[in-house]
XYZ file of C-alpha atoms in Angstrom:
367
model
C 2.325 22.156 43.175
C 2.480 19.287 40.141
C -1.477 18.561 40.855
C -3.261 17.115 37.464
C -6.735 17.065 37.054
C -7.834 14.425 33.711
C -9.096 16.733 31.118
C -7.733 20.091 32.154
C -6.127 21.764 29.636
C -2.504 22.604 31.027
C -1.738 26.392 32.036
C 1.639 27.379 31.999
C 3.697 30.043 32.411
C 3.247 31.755 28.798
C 6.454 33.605 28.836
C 7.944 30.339 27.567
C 6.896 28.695 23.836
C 3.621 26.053 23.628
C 5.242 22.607 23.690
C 2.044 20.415 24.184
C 2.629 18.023 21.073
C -0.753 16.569 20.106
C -1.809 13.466 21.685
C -3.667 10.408 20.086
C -5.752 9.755 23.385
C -7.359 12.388 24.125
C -8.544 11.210 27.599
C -5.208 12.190 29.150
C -4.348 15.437 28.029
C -0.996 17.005 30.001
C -2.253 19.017 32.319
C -0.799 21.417 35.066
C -1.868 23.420 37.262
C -0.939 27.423 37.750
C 0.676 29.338 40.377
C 0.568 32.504 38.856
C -0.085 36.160 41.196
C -2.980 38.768 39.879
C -0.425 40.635 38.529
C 1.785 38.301 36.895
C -2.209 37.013 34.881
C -2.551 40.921 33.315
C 0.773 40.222 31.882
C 0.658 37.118 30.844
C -2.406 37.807 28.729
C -0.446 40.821 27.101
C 2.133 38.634 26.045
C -0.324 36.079 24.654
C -1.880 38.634 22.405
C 1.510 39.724 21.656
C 2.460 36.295 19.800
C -0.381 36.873 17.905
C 1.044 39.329 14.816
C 0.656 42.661 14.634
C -2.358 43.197 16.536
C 0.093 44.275 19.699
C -1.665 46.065 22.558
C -2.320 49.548 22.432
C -0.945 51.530 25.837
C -3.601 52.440 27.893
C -4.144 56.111 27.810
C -4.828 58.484 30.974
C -8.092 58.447 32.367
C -9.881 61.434 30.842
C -12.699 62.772 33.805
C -15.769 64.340 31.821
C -18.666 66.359 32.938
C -22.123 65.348 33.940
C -23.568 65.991 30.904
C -21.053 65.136 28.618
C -23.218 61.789 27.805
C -25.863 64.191 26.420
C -23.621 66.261 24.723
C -21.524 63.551 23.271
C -25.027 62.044 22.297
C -26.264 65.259 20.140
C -23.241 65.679 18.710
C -23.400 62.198 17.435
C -26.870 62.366 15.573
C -25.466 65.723 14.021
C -22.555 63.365 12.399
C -24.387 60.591 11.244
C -27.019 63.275 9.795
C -24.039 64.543 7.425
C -22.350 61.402 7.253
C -23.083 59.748 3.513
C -21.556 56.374 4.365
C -20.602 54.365 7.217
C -18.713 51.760 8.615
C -19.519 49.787 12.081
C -16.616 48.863 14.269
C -17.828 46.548 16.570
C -15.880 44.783 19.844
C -17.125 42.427 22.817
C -18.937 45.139 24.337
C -21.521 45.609 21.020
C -22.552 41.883 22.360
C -22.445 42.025 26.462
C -26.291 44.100 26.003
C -27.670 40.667 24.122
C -26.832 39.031 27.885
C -23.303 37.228 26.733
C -21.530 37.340 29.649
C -18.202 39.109 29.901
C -15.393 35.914 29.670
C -12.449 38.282 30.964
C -14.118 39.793 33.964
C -13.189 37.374 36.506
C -16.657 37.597 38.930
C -18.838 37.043 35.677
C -16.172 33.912 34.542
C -16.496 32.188 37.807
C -20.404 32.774 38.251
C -20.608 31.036 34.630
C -17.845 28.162 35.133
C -17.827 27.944 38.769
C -16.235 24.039 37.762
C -13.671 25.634 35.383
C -12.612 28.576 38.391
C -12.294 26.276 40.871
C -9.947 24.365 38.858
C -8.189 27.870 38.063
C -8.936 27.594 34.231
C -9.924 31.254 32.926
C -10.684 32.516 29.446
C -7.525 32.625 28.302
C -6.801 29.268 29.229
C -9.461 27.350 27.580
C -8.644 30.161 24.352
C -5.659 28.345 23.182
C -5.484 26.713 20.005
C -3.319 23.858 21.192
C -6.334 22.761 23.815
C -7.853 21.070 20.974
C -5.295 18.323 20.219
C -3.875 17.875 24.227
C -7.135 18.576 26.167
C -9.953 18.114 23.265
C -12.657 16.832 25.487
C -12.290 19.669 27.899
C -12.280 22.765 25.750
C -15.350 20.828 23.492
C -17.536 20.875 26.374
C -16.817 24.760 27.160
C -17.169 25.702 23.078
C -20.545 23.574 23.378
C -21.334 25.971 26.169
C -20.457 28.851 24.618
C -22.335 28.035 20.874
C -25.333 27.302 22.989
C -25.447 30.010 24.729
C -24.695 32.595 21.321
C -27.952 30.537 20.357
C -30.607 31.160 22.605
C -29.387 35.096 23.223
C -30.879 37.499 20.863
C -28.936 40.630 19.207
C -30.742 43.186 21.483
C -32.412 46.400 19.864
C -28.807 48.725 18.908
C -28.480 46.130 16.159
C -31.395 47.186 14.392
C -30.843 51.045 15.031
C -27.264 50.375 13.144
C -28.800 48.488 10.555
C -31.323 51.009 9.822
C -28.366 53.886 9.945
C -26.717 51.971 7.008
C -29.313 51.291 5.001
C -29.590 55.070 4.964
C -26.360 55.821 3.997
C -25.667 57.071 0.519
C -22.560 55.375 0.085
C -23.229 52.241 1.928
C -22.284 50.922 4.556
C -19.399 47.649 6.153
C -19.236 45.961 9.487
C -15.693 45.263 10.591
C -15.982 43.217 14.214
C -13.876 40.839 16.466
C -16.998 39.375 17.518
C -17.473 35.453 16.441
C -21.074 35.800 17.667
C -22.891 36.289 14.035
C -25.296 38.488 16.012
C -24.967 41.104 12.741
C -26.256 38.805 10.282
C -28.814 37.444 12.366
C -30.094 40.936 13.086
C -29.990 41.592 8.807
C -26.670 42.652 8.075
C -25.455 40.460 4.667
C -22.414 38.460 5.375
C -21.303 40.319 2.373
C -21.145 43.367 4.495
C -19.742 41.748 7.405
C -15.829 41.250 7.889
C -15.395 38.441 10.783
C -11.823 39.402 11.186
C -11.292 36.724 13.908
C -13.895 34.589 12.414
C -16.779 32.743 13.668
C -18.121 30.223 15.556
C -20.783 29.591 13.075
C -17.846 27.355 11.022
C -15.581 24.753 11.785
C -12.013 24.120 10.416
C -9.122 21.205 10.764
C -6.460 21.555 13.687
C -3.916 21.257 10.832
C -5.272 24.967 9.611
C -5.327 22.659 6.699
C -8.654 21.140 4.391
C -10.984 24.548 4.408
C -13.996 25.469 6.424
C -17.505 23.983 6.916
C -20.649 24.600 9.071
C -20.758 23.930 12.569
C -24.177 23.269 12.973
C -24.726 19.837 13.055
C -21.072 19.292 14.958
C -22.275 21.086 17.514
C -26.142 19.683 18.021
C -24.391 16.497 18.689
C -22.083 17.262 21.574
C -23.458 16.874 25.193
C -21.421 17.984 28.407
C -21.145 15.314 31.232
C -23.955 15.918 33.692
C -21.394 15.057 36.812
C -18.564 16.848 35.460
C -19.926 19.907 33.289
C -16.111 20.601 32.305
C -15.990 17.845 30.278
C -18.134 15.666 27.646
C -20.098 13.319 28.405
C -19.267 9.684 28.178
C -19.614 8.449 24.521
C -19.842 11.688 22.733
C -16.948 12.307 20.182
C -15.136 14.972 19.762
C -15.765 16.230 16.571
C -12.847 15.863 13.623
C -11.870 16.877 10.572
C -14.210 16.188 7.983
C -11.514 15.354 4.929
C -11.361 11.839 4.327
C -8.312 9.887 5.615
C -7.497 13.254 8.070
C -8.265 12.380 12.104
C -7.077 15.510 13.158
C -9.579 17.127 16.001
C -11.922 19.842 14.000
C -11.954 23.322 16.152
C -14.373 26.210 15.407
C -12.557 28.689 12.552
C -11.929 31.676 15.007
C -8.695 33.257 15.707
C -7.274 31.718 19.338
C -4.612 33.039 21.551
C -0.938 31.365 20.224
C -2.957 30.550 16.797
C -0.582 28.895 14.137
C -3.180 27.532 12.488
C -6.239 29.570 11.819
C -7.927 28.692 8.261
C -8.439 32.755 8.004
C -8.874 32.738 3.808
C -12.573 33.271 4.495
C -11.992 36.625 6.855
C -9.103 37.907 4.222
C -11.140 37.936 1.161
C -13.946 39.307 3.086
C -11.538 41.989 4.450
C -10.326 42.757 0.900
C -13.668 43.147 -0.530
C -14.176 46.058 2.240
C -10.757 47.639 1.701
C -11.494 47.923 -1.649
C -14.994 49.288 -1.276
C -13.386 52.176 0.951
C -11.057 52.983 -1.647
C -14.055 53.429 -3.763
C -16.016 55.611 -1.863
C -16.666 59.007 -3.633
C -14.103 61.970 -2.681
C -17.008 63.941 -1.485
C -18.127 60.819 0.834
C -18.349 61.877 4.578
C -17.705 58.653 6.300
C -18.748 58.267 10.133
C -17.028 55.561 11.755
C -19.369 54.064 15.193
C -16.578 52.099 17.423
C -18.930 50.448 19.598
C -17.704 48.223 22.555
C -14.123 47.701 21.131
C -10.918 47.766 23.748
C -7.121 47.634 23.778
C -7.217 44.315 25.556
C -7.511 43.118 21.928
C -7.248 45.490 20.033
C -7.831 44.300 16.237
C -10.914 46.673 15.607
C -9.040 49.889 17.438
C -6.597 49.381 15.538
C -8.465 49.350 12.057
C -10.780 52.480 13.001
C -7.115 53.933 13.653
C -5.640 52.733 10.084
C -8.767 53.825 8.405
C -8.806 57.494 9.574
C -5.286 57.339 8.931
C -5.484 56.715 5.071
C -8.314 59.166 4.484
C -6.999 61.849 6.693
C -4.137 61.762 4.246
C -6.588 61.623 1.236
C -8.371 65.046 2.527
C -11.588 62.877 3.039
C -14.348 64.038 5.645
C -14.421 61.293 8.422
C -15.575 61.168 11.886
C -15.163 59.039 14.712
C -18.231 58.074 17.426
C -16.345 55.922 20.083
C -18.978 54.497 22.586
C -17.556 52.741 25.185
C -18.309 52.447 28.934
C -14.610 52.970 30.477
C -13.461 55.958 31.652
C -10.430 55.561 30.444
C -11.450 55.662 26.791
C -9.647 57.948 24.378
C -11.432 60.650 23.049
C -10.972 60.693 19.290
C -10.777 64.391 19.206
C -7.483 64.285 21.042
C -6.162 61.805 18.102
C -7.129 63.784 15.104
C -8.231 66.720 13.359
C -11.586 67.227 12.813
C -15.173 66.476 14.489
C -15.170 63.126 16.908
C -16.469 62.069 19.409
C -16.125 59.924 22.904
C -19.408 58.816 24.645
C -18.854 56.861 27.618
C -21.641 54.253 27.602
C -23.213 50.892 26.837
C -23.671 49.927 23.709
C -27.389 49.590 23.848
C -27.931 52.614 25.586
C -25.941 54.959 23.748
C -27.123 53.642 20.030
C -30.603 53.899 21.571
C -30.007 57.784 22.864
C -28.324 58.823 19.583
C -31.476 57.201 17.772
C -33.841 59.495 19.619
C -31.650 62.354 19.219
C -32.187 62.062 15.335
C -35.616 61.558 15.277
C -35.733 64.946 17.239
C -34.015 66.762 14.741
C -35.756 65.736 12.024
C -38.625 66.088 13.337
């Protein structure tokens, strides 16, 4: 089936290289439409996260059953960590966000209930994700981004953000944020950007298509975008797609977060942000007693596992006192104690929730 919808961003079979060349009218993107099973989707999103470096998905480990009250155990266990712990970093995923209300993009029920338009049209997350949408389908992927700012906007970081800040402005040694999230719910909630790595960026800044010309706020780009009342995939009629703001450049402008098959993400703003933290834990004291809280993060993309992994890693090797509190809601979860020596812990829960518990839990103890 060759159907073509104006405006759709094309979605085809990944398994074979983007050739979408930019177009200079962006009213007729190319655009296909899939035919792709259930199963074939899972792994054509693991191949798409494949192309993007070395963040390659970790295997999924076996489910791991626990006991009734292991959420209360895992919970008191918890408080007892972060009452010895003298510095501490938060590693933060999607699911730190889903308690603020954001829906979940990559559960398919909560995609279609949002973008019932873009489902119908069998456009999902990943589709409207891709970095060359902007230049063949800019109109299209616009109206979802304007969407998706707007509704980052009028959510609120719910009530775990403040329990974490509050944890790290305890800590002796300080304290770093390292999260996929392109929300900016940490520094709205107090964290300083300085404290805050954005590894995949954020929607709170724009860059060129070209990766080329730096970042700038997205602000005003954003207040002046409207979606088409008849057709809410879209923009409406005489709104411009936003462009690059370099004079003499008409490339397309695209917020400064990392997308799936990304050539061209302007990511100097996340690296120095990321070296100022890496050196900061190679600073911390030998006696330090770091807790590390991996809220919300997956294997889908697994950027922030994968840090909390290299981190434990380095000090293990350095002799340096560090545990692990991995809150997460699925069952199939790792436990951390299974990975590596020492005190960890798994609590299978929402973000809120969990933070929330453990909270209480310390207040009881010191008491």
């Amino acid at each position: 089936m060759n159907q073509q919808h104006r405006g759709q961003p094309k979605t085809e079979n990944t398994q074979e290289p983007e050739s979408a060349p930019a177009q200079e009218d962006e009213d007729t993107p190319q655009i296909q439409k899939k035919q792709t099973s259930q199963t074939a989707n899972q792994q054509r999103i693991h191949e798409q996260h494949n192309q993007q470096g070395p963040d390659a998905p970790l295997p999924a480990p076996p489910p791991a059953p626990a006991p009734a009250d292991a959420t209360d155990v895992g919970v008191k266990l918890a408080a007892q960590l972060l009452g010895t712990s003298t510095a501490i970093v938060v590693a933060a995923g999607a699911g730190m966000s889903l308690d603020s209300g954001l829906p979940d993009y990559r559960s398919p029920a909560e995609w279609t209930a949002a973008f019932p338009e873009l489902a119908a049209r069998q456009l999902r997350y990943e589709d409207m994700a891709k970095a060359a949408h902007f230049d063949d389908s800019p109109r299209v992927v616009w109206a979802w981004y304007k969407h998706r700012y707007d509704t980052y906007q009028a959510a609120q970081p719910h009530a775990g953000y403040a329990v974490l800040k509050r944890w790290c402005d305890g800590a002796r040694d300080g304290y770093r944020v390292f999260t996929s999230n392109v929300d900016g719910f940490f520094q709205r909630a107090g964290f300083p950007r300085s404290s805050v790595v954005e590894c995949h960026g954020s929607m709170a800044r724009l860059q060129c298509t070209s990766g080329k010309h730096g970042i700038w706020k997205s602000d005003a780009a954003f207040r002046k975008l409207s979606v088409d009342p008849q057709d809410p995939c879209t923009l409406a009629a005489g709104v411009e797609v936003p462009r690059c703001r370099t004079f003499g450049c008409q490339r397309h402008a695209r917020p400064n977060i990392l997308l799936f098959k990304d050539t061209a993400w302007e990511g100097t703003a996340a690296t120095a942000h990321r070296g100022r933290y890496g050196a900061w834990l190679d600073a911390l004291p030998d006696d330090s007693t770091l807790a590390i809280l991996e809220v919300g993060a997956g294997n889908l993309v697994p950027t922030v596992r994968l840090e909390v992994e290299r981190v434990v890693a380095s000090r293990l090797a350095r002799q340096q006192r560090t545990h692990v509190i991995r809150i997460n809601p699925g069952r199939d979860v790792q436990d951390p104690s299974v990975q590596w020596p020492g005190q960890h812990v798994v609590i299978r829960g929402k973000a809120f929730d969990i933070l929330t518990s453990i909270d209480a839990a310390m207040a009881m103890e010191t008491a």
